[in-house]
Tab-separated table of C-alpha atoms in Angstrom:
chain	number	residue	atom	x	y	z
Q	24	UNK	CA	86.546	117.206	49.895
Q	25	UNK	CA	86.555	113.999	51.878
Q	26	UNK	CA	86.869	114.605	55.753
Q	27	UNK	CA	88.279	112.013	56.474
Q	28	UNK	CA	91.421	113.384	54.258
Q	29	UNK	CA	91.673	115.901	56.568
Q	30	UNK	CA	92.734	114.576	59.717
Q	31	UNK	CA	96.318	114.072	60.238
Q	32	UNK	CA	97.701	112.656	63.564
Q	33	UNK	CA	99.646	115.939	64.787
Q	34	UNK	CA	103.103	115.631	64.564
Q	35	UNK	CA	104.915	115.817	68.371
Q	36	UNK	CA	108.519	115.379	67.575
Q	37	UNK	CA	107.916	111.463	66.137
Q	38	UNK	CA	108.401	109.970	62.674
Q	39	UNK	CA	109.029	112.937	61.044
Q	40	UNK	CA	108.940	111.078	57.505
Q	41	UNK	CA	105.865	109.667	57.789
Q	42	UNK	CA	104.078	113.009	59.244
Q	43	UNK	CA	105.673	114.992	56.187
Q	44	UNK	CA	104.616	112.676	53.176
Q	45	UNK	CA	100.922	112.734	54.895
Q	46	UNK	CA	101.243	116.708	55.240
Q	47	UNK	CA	102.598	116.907	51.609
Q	48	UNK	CA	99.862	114.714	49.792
Q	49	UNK	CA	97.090	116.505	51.511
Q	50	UNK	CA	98.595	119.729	50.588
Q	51	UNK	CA	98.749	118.549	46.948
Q	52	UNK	CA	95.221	117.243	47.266
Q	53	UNK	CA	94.459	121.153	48.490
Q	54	UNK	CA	96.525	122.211	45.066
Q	55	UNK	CA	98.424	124.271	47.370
Q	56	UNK	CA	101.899	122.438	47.169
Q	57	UNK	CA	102.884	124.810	44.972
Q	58	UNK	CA	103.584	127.206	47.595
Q	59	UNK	CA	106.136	125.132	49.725
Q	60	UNK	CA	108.494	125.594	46.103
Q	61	UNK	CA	111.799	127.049	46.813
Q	62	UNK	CA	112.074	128.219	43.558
Q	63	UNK	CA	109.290	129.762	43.396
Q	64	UNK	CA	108.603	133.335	41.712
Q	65	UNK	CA	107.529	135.788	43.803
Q	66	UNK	CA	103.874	137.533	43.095
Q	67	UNK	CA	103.157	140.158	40.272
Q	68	UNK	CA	103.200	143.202	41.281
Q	69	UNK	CA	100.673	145.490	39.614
Q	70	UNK	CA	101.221	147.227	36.273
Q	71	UNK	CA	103.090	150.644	35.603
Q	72	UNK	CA	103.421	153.361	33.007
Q	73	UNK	CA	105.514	151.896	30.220
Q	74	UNK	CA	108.064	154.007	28.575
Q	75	UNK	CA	106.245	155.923	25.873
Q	76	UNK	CA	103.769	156.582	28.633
Q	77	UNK	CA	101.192	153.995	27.957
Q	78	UNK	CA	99.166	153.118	30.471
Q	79	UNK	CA	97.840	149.610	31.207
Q	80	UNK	CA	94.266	148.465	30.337
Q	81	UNK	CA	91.870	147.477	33.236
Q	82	UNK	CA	92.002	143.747	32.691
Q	83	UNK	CA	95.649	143.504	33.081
Q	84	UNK	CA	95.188	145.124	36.352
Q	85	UNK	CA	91.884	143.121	36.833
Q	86	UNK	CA	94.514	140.056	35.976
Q	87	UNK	CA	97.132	141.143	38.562
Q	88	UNK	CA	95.182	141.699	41.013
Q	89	UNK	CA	93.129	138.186	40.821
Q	90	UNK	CA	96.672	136.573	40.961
Q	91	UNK	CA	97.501	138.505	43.919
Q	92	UNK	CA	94.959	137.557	45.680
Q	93	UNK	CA	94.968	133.643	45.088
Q	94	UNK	CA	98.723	133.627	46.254
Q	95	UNK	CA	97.524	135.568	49.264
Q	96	UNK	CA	94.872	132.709	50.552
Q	97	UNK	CA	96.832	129.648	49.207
Q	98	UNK	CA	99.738	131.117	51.369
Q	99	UNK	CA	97.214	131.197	54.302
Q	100	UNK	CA	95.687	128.352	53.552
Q	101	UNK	CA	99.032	126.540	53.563
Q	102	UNK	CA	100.335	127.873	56.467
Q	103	UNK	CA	97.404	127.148	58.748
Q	104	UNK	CA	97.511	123.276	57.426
Q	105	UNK	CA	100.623	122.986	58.681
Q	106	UNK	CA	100.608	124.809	61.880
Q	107	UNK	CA	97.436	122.710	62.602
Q	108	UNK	CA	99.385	119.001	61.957
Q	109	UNK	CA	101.415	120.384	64.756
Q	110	UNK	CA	100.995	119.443	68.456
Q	111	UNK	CA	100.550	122.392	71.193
Q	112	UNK	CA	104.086	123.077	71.641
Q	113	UNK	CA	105.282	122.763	68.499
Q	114	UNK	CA	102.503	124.877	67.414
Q	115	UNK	CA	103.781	127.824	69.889
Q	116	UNK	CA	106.813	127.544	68.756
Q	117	UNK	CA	106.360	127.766	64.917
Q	118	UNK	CA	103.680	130.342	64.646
Q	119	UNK	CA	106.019	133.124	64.850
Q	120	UNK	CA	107.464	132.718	61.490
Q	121	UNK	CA	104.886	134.336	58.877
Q	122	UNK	CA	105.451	131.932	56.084
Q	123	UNK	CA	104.673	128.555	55.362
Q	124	UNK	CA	108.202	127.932	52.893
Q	125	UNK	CA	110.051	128.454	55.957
Q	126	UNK	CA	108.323	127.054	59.091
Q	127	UNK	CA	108.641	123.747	56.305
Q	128	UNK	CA	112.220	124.340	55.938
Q	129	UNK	CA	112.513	124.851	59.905
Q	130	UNK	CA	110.642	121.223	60.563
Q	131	UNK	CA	112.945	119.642	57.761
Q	132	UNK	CA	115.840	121.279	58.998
Q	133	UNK	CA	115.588	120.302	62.396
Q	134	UNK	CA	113.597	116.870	62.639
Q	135	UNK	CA	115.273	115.181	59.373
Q	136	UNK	CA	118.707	115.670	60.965
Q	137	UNK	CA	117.724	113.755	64.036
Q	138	UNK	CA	116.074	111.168	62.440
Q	139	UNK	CA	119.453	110.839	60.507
Q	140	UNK	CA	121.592	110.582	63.426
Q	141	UNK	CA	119.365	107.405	64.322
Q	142	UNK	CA	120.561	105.124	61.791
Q	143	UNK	CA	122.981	103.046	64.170
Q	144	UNK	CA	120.384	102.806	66.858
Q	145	UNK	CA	117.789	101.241	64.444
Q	146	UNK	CA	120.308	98.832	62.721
Q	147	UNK	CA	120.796	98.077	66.567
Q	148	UNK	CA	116.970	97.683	67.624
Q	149	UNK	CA	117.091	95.321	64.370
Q	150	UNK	CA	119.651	93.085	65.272
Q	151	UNK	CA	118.305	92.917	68.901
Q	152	UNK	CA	114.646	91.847	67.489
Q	153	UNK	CA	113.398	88.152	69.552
Q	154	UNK	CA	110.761	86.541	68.326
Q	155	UNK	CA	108.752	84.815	71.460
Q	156	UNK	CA	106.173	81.721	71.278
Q	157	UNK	CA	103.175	84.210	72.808
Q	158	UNK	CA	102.911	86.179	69.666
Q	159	UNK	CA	102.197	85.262	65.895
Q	160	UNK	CA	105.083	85.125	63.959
Q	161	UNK	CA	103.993	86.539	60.995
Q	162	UNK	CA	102.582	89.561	63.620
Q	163	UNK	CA	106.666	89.809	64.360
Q	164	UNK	CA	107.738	89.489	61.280
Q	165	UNK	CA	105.496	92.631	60.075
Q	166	UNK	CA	106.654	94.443	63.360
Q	167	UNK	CA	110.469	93.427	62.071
Q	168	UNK	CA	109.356	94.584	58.582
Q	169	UNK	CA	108.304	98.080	60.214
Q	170	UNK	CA	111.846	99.110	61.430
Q	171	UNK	CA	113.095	97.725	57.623
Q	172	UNK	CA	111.315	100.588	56.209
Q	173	UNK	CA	112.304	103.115	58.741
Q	174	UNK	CA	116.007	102.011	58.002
Q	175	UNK	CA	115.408	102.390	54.102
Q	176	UNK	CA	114.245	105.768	55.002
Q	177	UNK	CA	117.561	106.668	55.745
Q	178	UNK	CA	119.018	105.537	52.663
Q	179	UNK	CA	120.447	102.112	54.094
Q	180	UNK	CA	119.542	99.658	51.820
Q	181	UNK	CA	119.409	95.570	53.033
Q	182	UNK	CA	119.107	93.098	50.476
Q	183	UNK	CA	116.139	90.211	50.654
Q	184	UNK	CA	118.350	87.423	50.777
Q	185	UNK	CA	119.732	89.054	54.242
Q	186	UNK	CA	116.112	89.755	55.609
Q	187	UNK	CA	115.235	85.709	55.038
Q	188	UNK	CA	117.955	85.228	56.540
Q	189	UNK	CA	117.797	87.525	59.636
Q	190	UNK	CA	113.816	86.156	60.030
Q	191	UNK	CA	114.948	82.028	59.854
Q	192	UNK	CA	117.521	83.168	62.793
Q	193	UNK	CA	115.416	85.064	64.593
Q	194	UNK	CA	112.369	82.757	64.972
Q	195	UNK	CA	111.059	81.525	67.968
Q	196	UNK	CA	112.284	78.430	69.912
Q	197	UNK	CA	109.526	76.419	69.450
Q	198	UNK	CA	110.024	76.953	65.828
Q	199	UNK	CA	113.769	75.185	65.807
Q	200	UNK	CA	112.704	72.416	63.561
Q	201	UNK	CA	111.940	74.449	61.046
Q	202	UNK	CA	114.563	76.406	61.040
Q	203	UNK	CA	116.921	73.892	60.882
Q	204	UNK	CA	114.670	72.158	58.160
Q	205	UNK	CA	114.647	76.159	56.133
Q	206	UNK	CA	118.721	75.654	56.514
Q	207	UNK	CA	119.072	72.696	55.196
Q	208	UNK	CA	117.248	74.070	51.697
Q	209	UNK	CA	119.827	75.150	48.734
Q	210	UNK	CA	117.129	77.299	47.206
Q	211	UNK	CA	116.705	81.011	47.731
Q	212	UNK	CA	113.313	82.450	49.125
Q	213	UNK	CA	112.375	85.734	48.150
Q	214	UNK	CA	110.454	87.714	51.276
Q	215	UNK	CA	106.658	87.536	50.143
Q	216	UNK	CA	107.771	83.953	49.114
Q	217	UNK	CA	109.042	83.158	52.351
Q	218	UNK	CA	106.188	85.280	54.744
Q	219	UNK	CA	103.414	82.472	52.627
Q	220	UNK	CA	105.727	79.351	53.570
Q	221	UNK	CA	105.588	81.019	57.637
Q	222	UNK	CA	101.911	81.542	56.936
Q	223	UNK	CA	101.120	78.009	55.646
Q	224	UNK	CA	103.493	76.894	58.472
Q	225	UNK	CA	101.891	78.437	61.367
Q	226	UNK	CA	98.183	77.606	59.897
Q	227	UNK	CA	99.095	73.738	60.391
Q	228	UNK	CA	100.528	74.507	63.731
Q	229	UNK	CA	97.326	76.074	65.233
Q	230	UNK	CA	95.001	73.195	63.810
Q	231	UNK	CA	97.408	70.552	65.256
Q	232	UNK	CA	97.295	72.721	68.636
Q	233	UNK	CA	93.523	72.346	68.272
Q	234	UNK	CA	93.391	68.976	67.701
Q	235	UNK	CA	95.800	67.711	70.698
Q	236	UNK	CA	95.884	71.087	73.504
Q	237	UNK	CA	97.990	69.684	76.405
Q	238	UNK	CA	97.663	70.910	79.996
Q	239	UNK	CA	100.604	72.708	80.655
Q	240	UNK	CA	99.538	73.207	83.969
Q	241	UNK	CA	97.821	72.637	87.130
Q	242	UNK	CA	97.861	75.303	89.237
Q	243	UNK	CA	94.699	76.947	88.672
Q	244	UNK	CA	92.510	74.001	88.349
Q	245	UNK	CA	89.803	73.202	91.127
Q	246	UNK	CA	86.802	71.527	92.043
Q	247	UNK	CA	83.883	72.367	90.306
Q	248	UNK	CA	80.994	70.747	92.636
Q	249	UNK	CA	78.111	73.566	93.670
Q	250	UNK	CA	79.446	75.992	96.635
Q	251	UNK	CA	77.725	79.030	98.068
Q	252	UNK	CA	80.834	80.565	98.901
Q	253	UNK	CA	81.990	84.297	96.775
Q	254	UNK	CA	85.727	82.579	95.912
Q	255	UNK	CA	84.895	78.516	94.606
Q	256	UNK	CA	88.701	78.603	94.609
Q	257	UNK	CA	88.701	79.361	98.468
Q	258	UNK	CA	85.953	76.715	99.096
Q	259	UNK	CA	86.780	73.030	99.701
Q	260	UNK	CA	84.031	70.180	99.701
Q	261	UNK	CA	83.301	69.455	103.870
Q	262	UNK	CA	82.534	65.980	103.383
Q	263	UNK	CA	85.832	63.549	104.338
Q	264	UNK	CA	84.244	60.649	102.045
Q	265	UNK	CA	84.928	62.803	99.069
Q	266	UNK	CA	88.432	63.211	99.293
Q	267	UNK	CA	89.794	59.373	100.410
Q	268	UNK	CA	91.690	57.552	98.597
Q	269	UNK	CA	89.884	55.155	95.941
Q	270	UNK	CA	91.642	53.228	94.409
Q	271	UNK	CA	91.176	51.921	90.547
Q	272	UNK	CA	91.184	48.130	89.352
Q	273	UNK	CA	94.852	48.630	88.370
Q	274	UNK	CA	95.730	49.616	91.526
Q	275	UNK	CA	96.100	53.434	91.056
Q	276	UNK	CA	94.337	55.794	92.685
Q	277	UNK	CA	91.626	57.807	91.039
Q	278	UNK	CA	91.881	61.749	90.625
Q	279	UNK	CA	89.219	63.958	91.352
Q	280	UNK	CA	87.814	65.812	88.101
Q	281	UNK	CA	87.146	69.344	88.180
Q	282	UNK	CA	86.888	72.820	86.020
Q	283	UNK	CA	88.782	75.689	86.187
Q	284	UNK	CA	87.144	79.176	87.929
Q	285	UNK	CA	88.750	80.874	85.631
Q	286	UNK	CA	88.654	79.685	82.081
Q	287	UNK	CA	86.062	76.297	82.810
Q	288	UNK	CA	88.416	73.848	81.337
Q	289	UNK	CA	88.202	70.966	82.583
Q	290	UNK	CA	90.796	69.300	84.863
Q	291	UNK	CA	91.913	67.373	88.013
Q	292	UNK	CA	92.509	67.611	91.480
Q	293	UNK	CA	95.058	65.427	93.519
Q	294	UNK	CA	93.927	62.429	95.417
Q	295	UNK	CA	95.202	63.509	98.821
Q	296	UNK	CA	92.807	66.165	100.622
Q	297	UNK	CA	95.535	68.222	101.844
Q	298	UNK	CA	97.024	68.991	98.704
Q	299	UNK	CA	93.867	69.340	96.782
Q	300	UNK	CA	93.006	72.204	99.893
Q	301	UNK	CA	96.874	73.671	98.959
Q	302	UNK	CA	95.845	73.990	95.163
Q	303	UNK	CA	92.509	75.361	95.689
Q	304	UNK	CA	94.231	78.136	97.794
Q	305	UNK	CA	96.856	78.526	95.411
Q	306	UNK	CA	94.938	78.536	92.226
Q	307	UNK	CA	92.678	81.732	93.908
Q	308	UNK	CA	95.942	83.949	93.706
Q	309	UNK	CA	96.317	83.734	89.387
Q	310	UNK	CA	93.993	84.567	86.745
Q	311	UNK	CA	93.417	83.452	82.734
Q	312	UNK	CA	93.224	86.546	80.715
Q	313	UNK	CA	93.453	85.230	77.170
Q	314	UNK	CA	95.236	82.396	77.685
Q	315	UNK	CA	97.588	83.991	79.306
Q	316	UNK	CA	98.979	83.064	83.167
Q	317	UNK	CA	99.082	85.714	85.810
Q	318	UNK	CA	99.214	86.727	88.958
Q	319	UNK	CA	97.334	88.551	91.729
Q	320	UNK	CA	99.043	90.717	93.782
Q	321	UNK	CA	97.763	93.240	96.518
Q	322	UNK	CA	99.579	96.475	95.805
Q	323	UNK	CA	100.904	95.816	91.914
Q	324	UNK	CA	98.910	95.181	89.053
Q	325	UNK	CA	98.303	91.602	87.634
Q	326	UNK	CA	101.649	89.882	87.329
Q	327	UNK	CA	102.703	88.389	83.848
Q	328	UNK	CA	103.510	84.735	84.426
Q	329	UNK	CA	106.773	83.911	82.387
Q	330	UNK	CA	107.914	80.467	81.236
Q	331	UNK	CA	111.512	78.939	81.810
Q	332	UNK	CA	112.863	80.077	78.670
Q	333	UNK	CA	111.387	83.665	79.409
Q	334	UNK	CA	112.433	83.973	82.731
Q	335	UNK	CA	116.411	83.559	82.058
Q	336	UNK	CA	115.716	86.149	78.841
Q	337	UNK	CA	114.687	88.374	81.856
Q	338	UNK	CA	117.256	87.604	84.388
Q	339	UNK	CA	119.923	88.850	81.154
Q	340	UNK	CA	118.231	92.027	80.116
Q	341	UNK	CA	117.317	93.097	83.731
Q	342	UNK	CA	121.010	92.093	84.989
Q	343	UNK	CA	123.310	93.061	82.411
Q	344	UNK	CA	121.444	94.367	79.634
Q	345	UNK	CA	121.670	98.009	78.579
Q	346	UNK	CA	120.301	99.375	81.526
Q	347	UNK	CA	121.387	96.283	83.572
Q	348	UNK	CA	123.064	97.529	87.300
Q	349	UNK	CA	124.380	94.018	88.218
Q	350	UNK	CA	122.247	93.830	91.246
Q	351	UNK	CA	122.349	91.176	93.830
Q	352	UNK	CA	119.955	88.186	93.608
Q	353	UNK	CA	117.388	89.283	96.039
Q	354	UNK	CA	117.340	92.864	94.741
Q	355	UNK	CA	117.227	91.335	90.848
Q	356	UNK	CA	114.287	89.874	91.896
Q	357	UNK	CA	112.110	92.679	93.204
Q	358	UNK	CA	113.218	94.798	90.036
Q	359	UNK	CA	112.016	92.086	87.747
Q	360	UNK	CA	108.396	91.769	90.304
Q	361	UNK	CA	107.808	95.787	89.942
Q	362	UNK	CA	108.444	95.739	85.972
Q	363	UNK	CA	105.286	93.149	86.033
Q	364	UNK	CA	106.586	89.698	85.813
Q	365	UNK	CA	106.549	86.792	88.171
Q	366	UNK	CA	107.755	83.171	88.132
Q	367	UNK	CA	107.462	80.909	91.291
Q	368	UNK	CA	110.870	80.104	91.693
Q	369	UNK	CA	112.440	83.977	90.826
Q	370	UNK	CA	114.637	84.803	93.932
Q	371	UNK	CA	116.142	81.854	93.868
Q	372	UNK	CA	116.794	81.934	90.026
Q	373	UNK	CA	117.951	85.306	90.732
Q	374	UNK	CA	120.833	84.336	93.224
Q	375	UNK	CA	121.908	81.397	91.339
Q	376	UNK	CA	121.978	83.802	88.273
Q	377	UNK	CA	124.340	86.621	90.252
Q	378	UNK	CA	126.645	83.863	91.713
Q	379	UNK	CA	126.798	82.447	88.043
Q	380	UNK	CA	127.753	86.185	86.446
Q	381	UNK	CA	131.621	86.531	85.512
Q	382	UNK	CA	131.678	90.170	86.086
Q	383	UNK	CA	130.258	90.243	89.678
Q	384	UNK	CA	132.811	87.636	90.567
Q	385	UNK	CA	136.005	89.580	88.811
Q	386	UNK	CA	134.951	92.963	90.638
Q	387	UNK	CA	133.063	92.242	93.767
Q	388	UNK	CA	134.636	93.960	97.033
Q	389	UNK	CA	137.595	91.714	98.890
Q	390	UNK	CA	136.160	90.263	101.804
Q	391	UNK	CA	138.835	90.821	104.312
Q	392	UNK	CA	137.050	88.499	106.978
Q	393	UNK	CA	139.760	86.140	108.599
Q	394	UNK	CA	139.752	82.518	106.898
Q	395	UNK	CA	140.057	81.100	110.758
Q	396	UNK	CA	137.676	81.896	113.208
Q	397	UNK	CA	139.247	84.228	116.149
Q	398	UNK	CA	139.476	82.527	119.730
Q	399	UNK	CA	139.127	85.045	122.770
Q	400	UNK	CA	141.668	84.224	125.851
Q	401	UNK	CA	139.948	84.549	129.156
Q	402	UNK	CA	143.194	84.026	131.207
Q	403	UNK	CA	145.853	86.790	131.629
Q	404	UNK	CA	148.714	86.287	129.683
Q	405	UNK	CA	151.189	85.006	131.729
Q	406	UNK	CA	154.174	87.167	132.629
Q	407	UNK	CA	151.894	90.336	131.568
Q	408	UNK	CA	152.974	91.725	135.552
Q	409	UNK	CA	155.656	91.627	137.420
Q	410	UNK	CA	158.552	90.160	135.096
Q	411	UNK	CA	161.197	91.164	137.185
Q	412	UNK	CA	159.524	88.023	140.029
Q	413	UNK	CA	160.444	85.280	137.441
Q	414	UNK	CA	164.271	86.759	136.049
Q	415	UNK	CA	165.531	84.422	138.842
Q	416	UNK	CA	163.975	81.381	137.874
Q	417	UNK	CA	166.284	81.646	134.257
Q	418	UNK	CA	169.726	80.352	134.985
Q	419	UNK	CA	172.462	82.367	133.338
Q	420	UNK	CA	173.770	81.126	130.594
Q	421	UNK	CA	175.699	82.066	127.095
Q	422	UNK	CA	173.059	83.602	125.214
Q	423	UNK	CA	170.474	84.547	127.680
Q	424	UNK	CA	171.646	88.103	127.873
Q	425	UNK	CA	168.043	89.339	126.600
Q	426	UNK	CA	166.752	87.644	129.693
């Protein structure tokens, strides 16, 4: 038999469905299904004396016996394929029970219930799915398609028309034109129909991307004359003449031309000689890892560089998502910088965000500060000793008995 049959990722607690139709194929593959059977007979057991006292000949016992014994290793054979698709400590805590019918019954009894009881929080990680603009979408789409089978697997059946549906709302932002253009169509898609329309779609997309690739940014473009120094990012050109302003027939002042350190791309630097110091400084703290942005940082790992559109999807989930805390801007921030993401302008996205949240506002402690600033009297109050020196001063009168 093929070894490459026999290895089975070992089953930890995980996907219990897909672990047991693996286990069960290779075990019918092994023609020793049979044994996992509830219903089935239990082995012969060896011939007796019939009635009239006639003994049995030798090759019913011969028979017997051979039957015996192939029960015997295909229940041992069984029971050590299954104990071995187990991980350590499911392992230890199986190998106690002597037969393979019921340590199966034991792993359906206990791991098909929980995967039951999951049902509302994968219709829930369904309807939460975002497509993004870093990812392919048909790459989403199949990830999508992954939690529609584990949902089927419970018996919960979704028609095509509402997974077309669910995939036109759920594509990215960049793809809103074509949503709106997939809306606007009175026919009906089915899903392989509609996954070659997304692939035809995205096809065009890349080879228009290819033909026309703006600069999105800046920031981590310097100058690319020779320098000696470790860092060309860190190392600005020493010569004054280089970095004056020169300007063009139409007036306008030329920009210096440069390549990236990172990625070589070509691009420019500005005119003035202070900035173009700035960006050469700046540009030495991020890095190009596959076309995507990040960011150095001394004590964390690279920092994910998020776009506008990303950044407030973080600010939500982070600040009132399903583990959200409502935290205060500055502390928002710092949660969002240890979980790996950075944007320039974060903090102060972050306090604007808080200040903006209805909930904060409806239950934040009463400040009980005074709207009016205090004043502090120097003088004594006047008449604070000796009250009885001034009673003569008050002439008597109707109505001046408090005095």
């Amino acid at each position: 038999m093929n070894q490459d049959l026999v290895k089975l990722d070992r089953f930890d607690g995980n996907n219990y469905a897909r672990w047991k139709d693996k286990m069960m194929f290779l075990l019918t593959a092994l023609r020793i299904s049979y044994i996992l059977d509830p219903e089935l007979p239990p082995p012969p057991e060896e011939p007796r004396t019939s009635a009239e006292g006639v003994l049995p000949d030798a090759e019913e016992f011969e028979r017997v016996k051979k039957e015996r014994k192939k029960r015997e290793e295909d229940e041992l054979l069984c029971r050590g394929h299954i104990l071995n698709g187990l991980s350590d400590r499911l392992y230890d805590l199986f190998t106690e029970i002597k037969y393979a019918r019921n340590i199966w019954s034991a792993l359906d009894y206990k791991y098909k219930a929980e995967e039951e009881g999951t049902n509302k929080y994968l219709i829930a990680q369904y309807f939460d799915f975002v497509m993004v603009d870093d990812k392919p979408v048909l790459e989403q789409v199949h990830a999508l398609q992954v939690i529609v089978n584990k949902i089927r697997a419970l018996k919960i059946s979704l028609p095509e028309s509402f997974q077309v549906g669910a995939i036109i709302a759920k594509l990215p932002p960049s793809w809103k034109d074509y949503r709106k253009k997939l809306m606007h169509k009175s026919e009906d898609f089915t899903l392989e129909q509609f996954q070659k329309h997304l692939h035809i779609e995205e096809e065009s997309r890349k080879r228009e991307n290819k033909v026309t690739v703006p600069v999105e940014s800046n920031v981590h473009y310097v100058d690319g004359s020779g320098s000696q120094s470790k860092n060309p990012a860190l190392k600005v050109r020493k010569n004054d003449e280089q970095f004056k302003k020169k300007a063009n027939q139409d007036g306008e002042q030329k920009k210096k031309k440069g390549s990236c350190y990172v990625c070589g791309k070509k691009g420019e630097l500005p005119g003035e000689r202070y900035e173009a110091r700035n960006l050469c400084v700046k540009a030495a703290r991020y890095a190009l890892v596959e076309g995507t942005l990040y960011k150095k940082s001394f004590s964390l790992p690279y920092l994910r560089c998020l776009r506008p559109s990303e950044s407030i999807y973080a600010l939500q989930e982070v600040h009132e998502g399903i583990c959200g805390q409502h935290l205060r801007g500055r502390t928002l921030a710092q949660k969002i910088l240890r979980q790996g993401y950075y944007w320039p302008a974060m903090q102060r996205d972050a306090i604007k965000f808080t200040r903006r949240c209805d909930k904060c506002q409806k239950f934040a402690p009463i400040s009980h500060t005074p709207v009016v600033p205090l004043t502090s009297i120097v003088s004594p109050i006047p008449f604070a000793y000796g009250e009885w020196i001034y009673w003569d001063l008050f002439p008597w009168r109707q109505g001046n008995d408090d005095l």
